[in-house]
Amino acid sequence: MRSDALNGATLLGPSHMGSAASDMGMTITEKILALASGRQRVSAGDVVVAKVDRVMMHDVGAPGVWDVFQELKSRGVDVSRLFNPGMIWMTEDHFVPPPDPKSAENVRLMEQMADMYGIKEYYRFGLGTYGVCHTLAYEEALVLPGQVYVGTDSHTVTSGALGAFATGMGHTDVAYILLNGKNWFRVPETILFRLNGRLRDGVMGKDVILRILGDIGADGANYMAMEFAGDGVRAMPLEDRMTVTNMTVEAGAKNGIMAPDEQVIEYYREKGKSGFPALSSDGDAEYRDVHDYDLGRLEPMVAKPHSPANAAELSEVEGLEVDEAYLGSCTGGKYYDMVQAARILRKANRKAKTRFVVVPSTTNVYRRMLREGLLDVFLDAGAVVGPPTCGACIGGHMGVLGPDEVAVSSTNRNFPGRMGHRTSKVYLASPATVAASALEGRITDPRRILGGGN
């Protein structure tokens, strides 16, 4: 079994897989899927049946899975027991606190599912720790390097920053996995992005992925793995890396991934987690394409309406007036994101000139902001600080835009109507840019406030 094969393994890079494996030339994505399917090697294009280690459901996805179960039940399929309730974790994050009766009904349905199937890892709003699923997965060490992890959310790819094969799936696939513990996957081709150098002050992981999306387009990695490597990755904080992998799905990618380095291993060690395979790609692995980036030359970026791939250097739109600055979501509400935004507010020491909405992504982030005085920084700048939720990012609540309003937002999508009215316009940007823009009431290069010019 796969668990036996991985027992006690701490590193399975090229020099630790044996001479036969070393000659295979596999990528990290291929290695994970090979282990999960009990194969010595797999190649891009292979179809495998792989064991799934972890499954995430939230208050938008779980009701859809429940509906599939009811349909299967009507056909005579036994859905009274799950393959392994211990592989599942759930959180309420999208429409919480519930803004309407339907949202409250979905939360109630999740409670019933947890009780019926004995799902113990359940993070509920108003009862302690909860928050945006992709940040919570990291904070609570719910997903480990080398694992196959699926979720009822397209941005499940976020956890690839920690060395897992992480991907979002539809309700039917997730329902099948819950009942059988496995699913089929076509092994994706891999595009390698070599990130070298170090980001300058005021430039963040969001700028990196927006630059890449602008270069390869919204369909530039359809059903492919986007792998990131290089000393530029190693220089990034883990939470900034997560922003990069999070938005790989905006290029159509099956997964985004980074080989776990010592920073990742140490993080899990602090969480009491060890014995996982810290896989890395072989030196002779085959890639569909390779792209090189010098992070030291990267400028702050924005994604103009209405696509994350409609990227441009911030200088092209600098000065554009905005009605709202939104700081939150899985690409803007993490602790590191809040720290970078607060730096700018402290430096300027004045109030925002436009509506400023700040939403920490989890209660853990919220508590830390409170302990370290960051809440006061945002409140002193005039911001409204809300409870953890995905609400505004999906146009549900807590910052929804009205007709023709313009927002600069740290979220990950800016499709028509994504954050509210279909005539509203969303410019995606880094948390640093959002904070600077809130202060000026117009899209602003954060380096102007930090003192680095542009």
Short mmCIF file of C-alpha atoms in Angstrom, two decimals:
data_model
loop_
_atom_site.label_atom_id
_atom_site.label_comp_id
_atom_site.label_asym_id
_atom_site.label_seq_id
_atom_site.Cartn_x
_atom_site.Cartn_y
_atom_site.Cartn_z
CA MET A 1 0.00 0.00 0.00
CA ARG A 2 1.07 3.57 -0.54
CA SER A 3 1.25 4.27 3.18
CA ASP A 4 3.83 1.48 3.54
CA ALA A 5 5.88 2.82 0.65
CA LEU A 6 6.09 6.22 2.29
CA ASN A 7 6.64 5.01 5.83
CA GLY A 8 9.48 6.94 7.39
CA ALA A 9 10.40 8.77 4.20
CA THR A 10 11.64 12.30 4.69
CA LEU A 11 13.22 13.07 1.33
CA LEU A 12 12.62 11.50 -2.06
CA GLY A 13 14.52 13.76 -4.40
CA PRO A 14 16.58 12.47 -7.32
CA SER A 15 19.38 11.07 -5.15
CA HIS A 16 17.00 9.20 -2.83
CA MET A 17 14.83 7.23 -5.24
CA GLY A 18 17.40 4.69 -6.37
CA SER A 19 19.31 4.43 -9.63
CA ALA A 20 16.35 3.13 -11.64
CA ALA A 21 14.13 5.97 -10.50
CA SER A 22 16.89 8.51 -11.13
CA ASP A 23 16.90 7.57 -14.79
CA MET A 24 13.16 8.19 -15.11
CA GLY A 25 13.33 11.95 -15.34
CA MET A 26 10.05 12.63 -13.52
CA THR A 27 8.65 15.93 -12.37
CA ILE A 28 7.42 16.39 -8.81
CA THR A 29 3.81 16.15 -10.03
CA GLU A 30 4.56 12.88 -11.81
CA LYS A 31 6.30 11.48 -8.71
CA ILE A 32 3.35 12.22 -6.46
CA LEU A 33 0.87 10.63 -8.85
CA ALA A 34 3.17 7.63 -9.34
CA LEU A 35 3.31 7.02 -5.58
CA ALA A 36 -0.42 7.55 -5.22
CA SER A 37 -1.20 5.02 -7.95
CA GLY A 38 1.34 2.42 -6.84
CA ARG A 39 3.50 2.80 -9.94
CA GLN A 40 7.25 3.09 -10.26
CA ARG A 41 6.87 5.82 -12.86
CA VAL A 42 4.25 7.74 -14.78
CA SER A 43 4.54 10.10 -17.72
CA ALA A 44 2.49 13.03 -18.97
CA GLY A 45 -0.64 11.74 -20.67
CA ASP A 46 -0.89 8.55 -18.61
CA VAL A 47 -4.25 7.88 -16.97
CA VAL A 48 -3.90 6.59 -13.43
CA VAL A 49 -6.22 5.64 -10.58
CA ALA A 50 -4.70 7.35 -7.58
CA LYS A 51 -5.35 7.17 -3.87
CA VAL A 52 -6.55 10.53 -2.51
CA ASP A 53 -5.15 11.52 0.87
CA ARG A 54 -7.24 14.54 1.80
CA VAL A 55 -10.56 16.06 0.74
CA MET A 56 -11.85 19.54 1.57
CA MET A 57 -15.45 20.69 1.39
CA HIS A 58 -16.88 24.13 2.14
CA ASP A 59 -20.35 25.60 2.41
CA VAL A 60 -20.68 26.08 -1.35
CA GLY A 61 -19.28 22.69 -2.36
CA ALA A 62 -20.65 20.36 0.32
CA PRO A 63 -24.34 20.92 -0.61
CA GLY A 64 -23.51 20.00 -4.22
CA VAL A 65 -21.85 16.79 -3.07
CA TRP A 66 -24.92 16.06 -0.94
CA ASP A 67 -27.12 16.46 -4.01
CA VAL A 68 -24.97 13.91 -5.87
CA PHE A 69 -25.33 11.51 -2.96
CA GLN A 70 -29.11 11.83 -3.11
CA GLU A 71 -29.09 11.12 -6.84
CA LEU A 72 -26.88 8.04 -6.31
CA LYS A 73 -29.14 6.88 -3.50
CA SER A 74 -32.17 7.07 -5.80
CA ARG A 75 -30.32 4.71 -8.13
CA GLY A 76 -29.71 2.17 -5.40
CA VAL A 77 -26.13 3.14 -4.50
CA ASP A 78 -25.28 2.83 -0.81
CA VAL A 79 -24.21 6.27 0.39
CA SER A 80 -24.68 5.59 4.11
CA ARG A 81 -20.94 5.25 4.75
CA LEU A 82 -17.88 7.05 3.46
CA PHE A 83 -14.59 5.41 2.54
CA ASN A 84 -12.75 7.19 5.34
CA PRO A 85 -14.29 10.14 7.22
CA GLY A 86 -10.82 10.90 8.58
CA MET A 87 -9.59 12.00 5.16
CA ILE A 88 -12.14 14.83 5.05
CA TRP A 89 -12.07 18.28 6.54
CA MET A 90 -14.67 21.02 6.19
CA THR A 91 -14.96 24.72 6.82
CA GLU A 92 -17.63 27.35 6.44
CA ASP A 93 -16.12 30.24 4.53
CA HIS A 94 -17.90 31.46 1.40
CA PHE A 95 -21.25 32.80 2.62
CA VAL A 96 -20.54 33.27 6.32
CA PRO A 97 -21.80 34.74 8.47
CA PRO A 98 -24.82 33.75 6.33
CA PRO A 99 -26.21 36.81 4.52
CA ASP A 100 -29.48 35.11 3.51
CA PRO A 101 -31.68 32.09 4.32
CA LYS A 102 -30.19 29.91 1.57
CA SER A 103 -26.69 30.43 2.92
CA ALA A 104 -27.88 29.52 6.41
CA GLU A 105 -29.52 26.41 4.96
CA ASN A 106 -26.21 25.35 3.39
CA VAL A 107 -24.42 25.73 6.70
CA ARG A 108 -27.09 23.66 8.39
CA LEU A 109 -26.71 20.97 5.75
CA MET A 110 -22.97 20.82 6.41
CA GLU A 111 -23.67 20.29 10.10
CA GLN A 112 -25.97 17.40 9.22
CA MET A 113 -23.37 15.83 6.92
CA ALA A 114 -20.70 16.06 9.62
CA ASP A 115 -23.00 14.37 12.15
CA MET A 116 -24.22 11.70 9.73
CA TYR A 117 -20.78 10.67 8.48
CA GLY A 118 -18.67 11.28 11.57
CA ILE A 119 -16.53 14.05 10.05
CA LYS A 120 -14.51 15.41 12.97
CA GLU A 121 -12.32 18.06 11.32
CA TYR A 122 -14.98 20.71 10.92
CA TYR A 123 -14.21 24.42 11.30
CA ARG A 124 -17.45 26.29 12.01
CA PHE A 125 -17.94 30.04 12.07
CA GLY A 126 -18.85 31.43 15.47
CA LEU A 127 -17.39 28.42 17.25
CA GLY A 128 -13.68 29.19 17.35
CA THR A 129 -11.21 28.60 14.54
CA TYR A 130 -12.54 28.90 10.99
CA GLY A 131 -11.83 30.80 7.83
CA VAL A 132 -10.98 30.73 4.14
CA CYS A 133 -10.25 27.10 3.32
CA HIS A 134 -6.96 27.62 1.46
CA THR A 135 -5.39 29.65 4.26
CA LEU A 136 -6.77 27.33 6.93
CA ALA A 137 -5.26 24.30 5.19
CA TYR A 138 -1.84 25.91 5.63
CA GLU A 139 -2.30 27.25 9.15
CA GLU A 140 -3.65 23.99 10.56
CA ALA A 141 -1.24 21.78 8.54
CA LEU A 142 -4.22 19.91 7.11
CA VAL A 143 -2.34 18.97 3.92
CA LEU A 144 1.18 17.55 3.78
CA PRO A 145 3.87 17.58 1.10
CA GLY A 146 3.63 14.60 -1.23
CA GLN A 147 -0.09 14.12 -0.69
CA VAL A 148 -2.89 14.07 -3.24
CA TYR A 149 -5.38 16.69 -2.07
CA VAL A 150 -8.67 17.63 -3.70
CA GLY A 151 -11.32 20.15 -2.76
CA THR A 152 -14.65 21.52 -3.87
CA ASP A 153 -13.00 24.78 -4.90
CA SER A 154 -10.90 25.60 -7.94
CA HIS A 155 -8.31 27.43 -5.83
CA THR A 156 -7.45 24.25 -3.93
CA VAL A 157 -4.30 24.46 -6.07
CA THR A 158 -2.99 26.85 -3.37
CA SER A 159 -1.57 23.98 -1.32
CA GLY A 160 0.79 23.09 -4.14
CA ALA A 161 3.09 25.74 -2.65
CA LEU A 162 3.74 23.24 0.13
CA GLY A 163 4.67 20.37 -2.17
CA ALA A 164 1.31 18.61 -2.48
CA PHE A 165 -0.56 17.67 -5.66
CA ALA A 166 -3.55 19.88 -4.97
CA THR A 167 -6.47 20.43 -7.32
CA GLY A 168 -10.10 21.45 -7.33
CA MET A 169 -12.78 19.03 -8.50
CA GLY A 170 -16.49 19.04 -9.23
CA HIS A 171 -19.20 17.66 -6.99
CA THR A 172 -19.52 14.33 -8.79
CA ASP A 173 -15.79 13.58 -8.62
CA VAL A 174 -15.61 14.55 -4.96
CA ALA A 175 -18.65 12.40 -4.16
CA TYR A 176 -16.96 9.43 -5.86
CA ILE A 177 -13.76 10.02 -3.90
CA LEU A 178 -15.64 10.21 -0.60
CA LEU A 179 -17.19 6.82 -1.31
CA ASN A 180 -14.13 5.12 -2.82
CA GLY A 181 -11.02 6.92 -1.58
CA LYS A 182 -9.54 7.28 -5.05
CA ASN A 183 -10.13 8.76 -8.47
CA TRP A 184 -8.69 8.74 -11.96
CA PHE A 185 -6.31 11.44 -13.11
CA ARG A 186 -4.62 12.14 -16.40
CA VAL A 187 -1.02 12.95 -15.58
CA PRO A 188 -0.53 16.56 -16.70
CA GLU A 189 2.30 17.94 -18.74
CA THR A 190 4.40 20.40 -16.74
CA ILE A 191 5.53 23.93 -17.51
CA LEU A 192 8.53 25.02 -15.45
CA PHE A 193 8.84 28.61 -14.26
CA ARG A 194 12.33 29.37 -12.99
CA LEU A 195 12.16 32.35 -10.65
CA ASN A 196 15.53 33.88 -9.89
CA GLY A 197 16.62 36.83 -7.80
CA ARG A 198 14.67 38.55 -5.05
CA LEU A 199 11.56 40.74 -5.13
CA ARG A 200 12.16 44.41 -4.45
CA ASP A 201 10.42 46.16 -1.58
CA GLY A 202 6.78 46.83 -2.47
CA VAL A 203 6.61 43.94 -4.96
CA MET A 204 4.88 40.72 -3.88
CA GLY A 205 3.93 37.23 -5.00
CA LYS A 206 0.73 38.61 -6.49
CA ASP A 207 2.81 40.67 -8.89
CA VAL A 208 4.75 37.55 -9.89
CA ILE A 209 1.71 35.50 -10.84
CA LEU A 210 -0.01 38.42 -12.58
CA ARG A 211 3.11 38.93 -14.71
CA ILE A 212 3.11 35.21 -15.60
CA LEU A 213 -0.60 35.15 -16.38
CA GLY A 214 -0.17 38.15 -18.62
CA ASP A 215 2.61 36.37 -20.47
CA ILE A 216 1.00 32.95 -21.01
CA GLY A 217 -2.68 33.90 -21.10
CA ALA A 218 -5.85 32.55 -19.51
CA ASP A 219 -5.50 29.25 -21.38
CA GLY A 220 -1.72 29.02 -21.35
CA ALA A 221 -1.58 26.01 -19.05
CA ASN A 222 -4.84 24.16 -19.72
CA TYR A 223 -4.76 20.86 -17.78
CA MET A 224 -1.05 21.27 -17.11
CA ALA A 225 1.04 21.51 -13.98
CA MET A 226 2.74 24.85 -13.37
CA GLU A 227 5.91 24.17 -11.42
CA PHE A 228 7.93 26.96 -9.81
CA ALA A 229 11.59 26.63 -8.86
CA GLY A 230 14.70 28.71 -8.36
CA ASP A 231 16.28 30.86 -5.69
CA GLY A 232 13.47 33.38 -6.16
CA VAL A 233 11.00 30.84 -4.78
CA ARG A 234 13.26 30.05 -1.83
CA ALA A 235 13.49 33.76 -1.01
CA MET A 236 9.70 34.13 -0.79
CA PRO A 237 7.79 33.69 2.48
CA LEU A 238 5.52 30.63 2.38
CA GLU A 239 2.34 32.69 2.38
CA ASP A 240 3.51 34.70 -0.61
CA ARG A 241 4.30 31.45 -2.44
CA MET A 242 0.72 30.37 -1.83
CA THR A 243 -0.56 33.39 -3.73
CA VAL A 244 1.48 32.28 -6.73
CA THR A 245 0.15 28.71 -6.81
CA ASN A 246 -3.38 29.87 -5.96
CA MET A 247 -3.74 31.71 -9.25
CA THR A 248 -2.30 29.01 -11.51
CA VAL A 249 -5.88 27.91 -12.10
CA GLU A 250 -6.44 31.27 -13.81
CA ALA A 251 -4.23 29.94 -16.62
CA GLY A 252 -6.29 26.73 -16.72
CA ALA A 253 -3.71 24.69 -14.80
CA LYS A 254 -4.57 21.37 -13.21
CA ASN A 255 -2.20 22.18 -10.38
CA GLY A 256 0.51 24.58 -9.33
CA ILE A 257 3.42 23.22 -7.33
CA MET A 258 6.72 24.02 -5.64
CA ALA A 259 9.15 21.47 -4.25
CA PRO A 260 9.23 21.74 -0.45
CA ASP A 261 12.47 23.31 0.79
CA GLU A 262 13.88 23.63 4.28
CA GLN A 263 11.49 26.52 5.01
CA VAL A 264 8.52 24.23 4.33
CA ILE A 265 10.01 21.30 6.24
CA GLU A 266 10.73 23.53 9.24
CA TYR A 267 7.20 24.91 9.15
CA TYR A 268 5.73 21.42 9.39
CA ARG A 269 8.26 20.46 12.04
CA GLU A 270 6.97 23.32 14.17
CA LYS A 271 3.47 21.95 13.62
CA GLY A 272 4.58 18.52 14.83
CA LYS A 273 4.41 16.98 11.36
CA SER A 274 7.18 14.84 9.87
CA GLY A 275 7.73 11.63 7.93
CA PHE A 276 6.32 13.01 4.69
CA PRO A 277 8.06 12.73 1.31
CA ALA A 278 9.66 16.02 0.34
CA LEU A 279 9.69 15.29 -3.36
CA SER A 280 11.48 17.28 -6.04
CA SER A 281 11.77 17.02 -9.79
CA ASP A 282 14.63 15.11 -11.38
CA GLY A 283 17.27 17.14 -13.14
CA ASP A 284 16.39 15.50 -16.44
CA ALA A 285 12.62 15.75 -16.03
CA GLU A 286 10.75 16.54 -19.23
CA TYR A 287 8.87 19.85 -19.40
CA ARG A 288 6.40 21.11 -21.96
CA ASP A 289 8.06 24.52 -21.73
CA VAL A 290 10.43 26.50 -19.52
CA HIS A 291 10.14 30.19 -18.62
CA ASP A 292 12.75 32.23 -16.77
CA TYR A 293 12.02 35.33 -14.66
CA ASP A 294 14.35 37.74 -12.89
CA LEU A 295 12.27 38.79 -9.88
CA GLY A 296 14.59 41.70 -9.17
CA ARG A 297 13.36 43.40 -12.34
CA LEU A 298 9.66 42.83 -11.71
CA GLU A 299 7.40 45.88 -11.42
CA PRO A 300 4.15 46.09 -9.42
CA MET A 301 1.35 44.67 -11.56
CA VAL A 302 -2.42 44.88 -11.91
CA ALA A 303 -4.94 42.76 -13.79
CA LYS A 304 -7.34 45.02 -15.62
CA PRO A 305 -10.98 44.05 -16.16
CA HIS A 306 -12.18 41.48 -16.92
CA SER A 307 -9.58 38.71 -16.64
CA PRO A 308 -6.72 37.88 -14.26
CA ALA A 309 -4.63 37.38 -17.41
CA ASN A 310 -5.33 40.95 -18.59
CA ALA A 311 -2.18 41.98 -16.79
CA ALA A 312 -0.29 45.23 -17.07
CA GLU A 313 2.40 47.05 -15.19
CA LEU A 314 0.79 49.26 -12.59
CA SER A 315 2.26 52.36 -14.24
CA GLU A 316 -0.20 51.89 -17.13
CA VAL A 317 -3.20 52.57 -14.90
CA GLU A 318 -1.66 54.53 -12.03
CA GLY A 319 -3.89 57.39 -10.96
CA LEU A 320 -7.17 55.67 -11.85
CA GLU A 321 -9.75 56.63 -9.23
CA VAL A 322 -11.35 53.79 -7.27
CA ASP A 323 -14.54 53.54 -5.21
CA GLU A 324 -13.30 50.70 -3.04
CA ALA A 325 -10.04 49.15 -1.92
CA TYR A 326 -10.54 45.55 -0.82
CA LEU A 327 -7.94 43.67 1.20
CA GLY A 328 -8.82 40.05 1.86
CA SER A 329 -9.37 36.57 0.38
CA CYS A 330 -6.98 33.65 -0.09
CA THR A 331 -4.60 35.90 -2.07
CA GLY A 332 -4.82 38.96 0.15
CA GLY A 333 -6.08 38.09 3.62
CA LYS A 334 -3.20 36.00 4.97
CA TYR A 335 -1.08 37.27 7.86
CA TYR A 336 1.85 38.17 5.61
CA ASP A 337 -0.52 40.11 3.35
CA MET A 338 -1.84 42.08 6.30
CA VAL A 339 1.66 42.87 7.54
CA GLN A 340 2.74 44.22 4.16
CA ALA A 341 -0.38 46.37 3.86
CA ALA A 342 -0.02 47.67 7.43
CA ARG A 343 3.60 48.70 6.75
CA ILE A 344 2.36 51.11 4.12
CA LEU A 345 -0.40 52.50 6.32
CA ARG A 346 2.05 53.07 9.17
CA LYS A 347 4.52 54.74 6.86
CA ALA A 348 1.90 57.17 5.56
CA ASN A 349 0.14 57.65 8.91
CA ARG A 350 -3.03 59.08 7.42
CA LYS A 351 -6.55 58.04 6.55
CA ALA A 352 -7.81 56.34 3.43
CA LYS A 353 -9.44 58.49 0.75
CA THR A 354 -11.79 55.79 -0.50
CA ARG A 355 -13.93 53.00 0.95
CA PHE A 356 -11.51 50.55 2.52
CA VAL A 357 -12.64 47.01 3.40
CA VAL A 358 -10.29 44.65 5.24
CA VAL A 359 -11.14 41.00 5.84
CA PRO A 360 -8.62 38.66 7.53
CA SER A 361 -8.81 35.22 5.93
CA THR A 362 -9.01 33.23 9.18
CA THR A 363 -9.64 33.73 12.87
CA ASN A 364 -5.97 32.87 13.43
CA VAL A 365 -4.99 35.87 11.30
CA TYR A 366 -7.57 38.05 13.08
CA ARG A 367 -6.24 37.11 16.54
CA ARG A 368 -2.65 37.75 15.52
CA MET A 369 -3.58 41.13 14.07
CA LEU A 370 -5.26 41.99 17.36
CA ARG A 371 -2.28 40.88 19.46
CA GLU A 372 0.24 42.77 17.33
CA GLY A 373 -1.74 45.99 16.95
CA LEU A 374 -2.48 45.61 13.23
CA LEU A 375 -6.21 46.01 13.74
CA ASP A 376 -5.59 49.47 15.16
CA VAL A 377 -3.46 50.34 12.14
CA PHE A 378 -6.30 49.53 9.75
CA LEU A 379 -8.98 51.12 11.92
CA ASP A 380 -6.91 54.27 12.33
CA ALA A 381 -6.71 54.45 8.53
CA GLY A 382 -10.52 54.44 8.41
CA ALA A 383 -10.98 50.84 7.23
CA VAL A 384 -13.86 48.60 8.19
CA VAL A 385 -12.52 45.24 9.37
CA GLY A 386 -14.84 42.28 8.93
CA PRO A 387 -14.86 38.65 10.09
CA PRO A 388 -13.22 35.95 7.98
CA THR A 389 -15.23 35.20 4.85
CA CYS A 390 -14.94 34.79 1.09
CA GLY A 391 -18.05 36.98 0.77
CA ALA A 392 -16.86 40.01 -1.19
CA CYS A 393 -14.49 38.01 -3.40
CA ILE A 394 -17.45 36.13 -4.88
CA GLY A 395 -19.85 39.07 -4.86
CA GLY A 396 -21.84 37.60 -1.99
CA HIS A 397 -21.55 40.16 0.82
CA MET A 398 -19.11 42.22 2.90
CA GLY A 399 -17.98 44.63 0.21
CA VAL A 400 -20.12 44.04 -2.88
CA LEU A 401 -19.76 46.62 -5.66
CA GLY A 402 -22.58 48.69 -7.10
CA PRO A 403 -23.24 49.76 -10.72
CA ASP A 404 -20.17 51.20 -12.47
CA GLU A 405 -18.08 51.17 -9.31
CA VAL A 406 -14.35 50.56 -9.61
CA ALA A 407 -12.36 48.54 -7.08
CA VAL A 408 -8.73 47.68 -6.57
CA SER A 409 -8.74 44.29 -4.91
CA SER A 410 -6.33 41.69 -3.56
CA THR A 411 -8.69 38.90 -4.67
CA ASN A 412 -7.96 36.46 -7.50
CA ARG A 413 -10.69 36.99 -10.09
CA ASN A 414 -12.17 40.01 -11.82
CA PHE A 415 -14.71 38.52 -14.22
CA PRO A 416 -17.81 40.63 -15.03
CA GLY A 417 -19.98 40.72 -11.92
CA ARG A 418 -17.45 38.78 -9.86
CA MET A 419 -17.55 41.21 -6.92
CA GLY A 420 -20.99 42.66 -7.45
CA HIS A 421 -22.84 44.48 -10.23
CA ARG A 422 -22.00 43.37 -13.77
CA THR A 423 -21.08 46.93 -14.74
CA SER A 424 -18.55 47.24 -11.90
CA LYS A 425 -14.85 46.94 -12.67
CA VAL A 426 -12.20 45.17 -10.59
CA TYR A 427 -8.46 45.73 -10.84
CA LEU A 428 -6.53 42.90 -9.18
CA ALA A 429 -3.39 43.89 -7.32
CA SER A 430 -1.12 42.97 -4.44
CA PRO A 431 -2.00 43.76 -0.81
CA ALA A 432 0.72 46.43 -0.85
CA THR A 433 -0.84 48.11 -3.87
CA VAL A 434 -4.33 47.89 -2.38
CA ALA A 435 -3.18 49.62 0.81
CA ALA A 436 -1.38 52.37 -1.09
CA SER A 437 -4.39 52.87 -3.36
CA ALA A 438 -6.76 53.09 -0.39
CA LEU A 439 -4.71 55.94 1.01
CA GLU A 440 -4.68 57.88 -2.27
CA GLY A 441 -8.17 57.00 -3.51
CA ARG A 442 -6.62 55.97 -6.81
CA ILE A 443 -4.41 53.13 -8.02
CA THR A 444 -1.00 53.87 -6.57
CA ASP A 445 2.45 52.28 -6.71
CA PRO A 446 3.21 51.23 -3.10
CA ARG A 447 6.85 52.16 -3.58
CA ARG A 448 5.83 55.83 -3.66
CA ILE A 449 4.85 55.52 0.00
CA LEU A 450 7.62 53.11 1.01
CA GLY A 451 10.16 55.52 -0.41
CA GLY A 452 11.45 53.40 -3.27
CA GLY A 453 10.05 55.51 -6.10
CA ASN A 454 8.98 53.67 -9.22
#
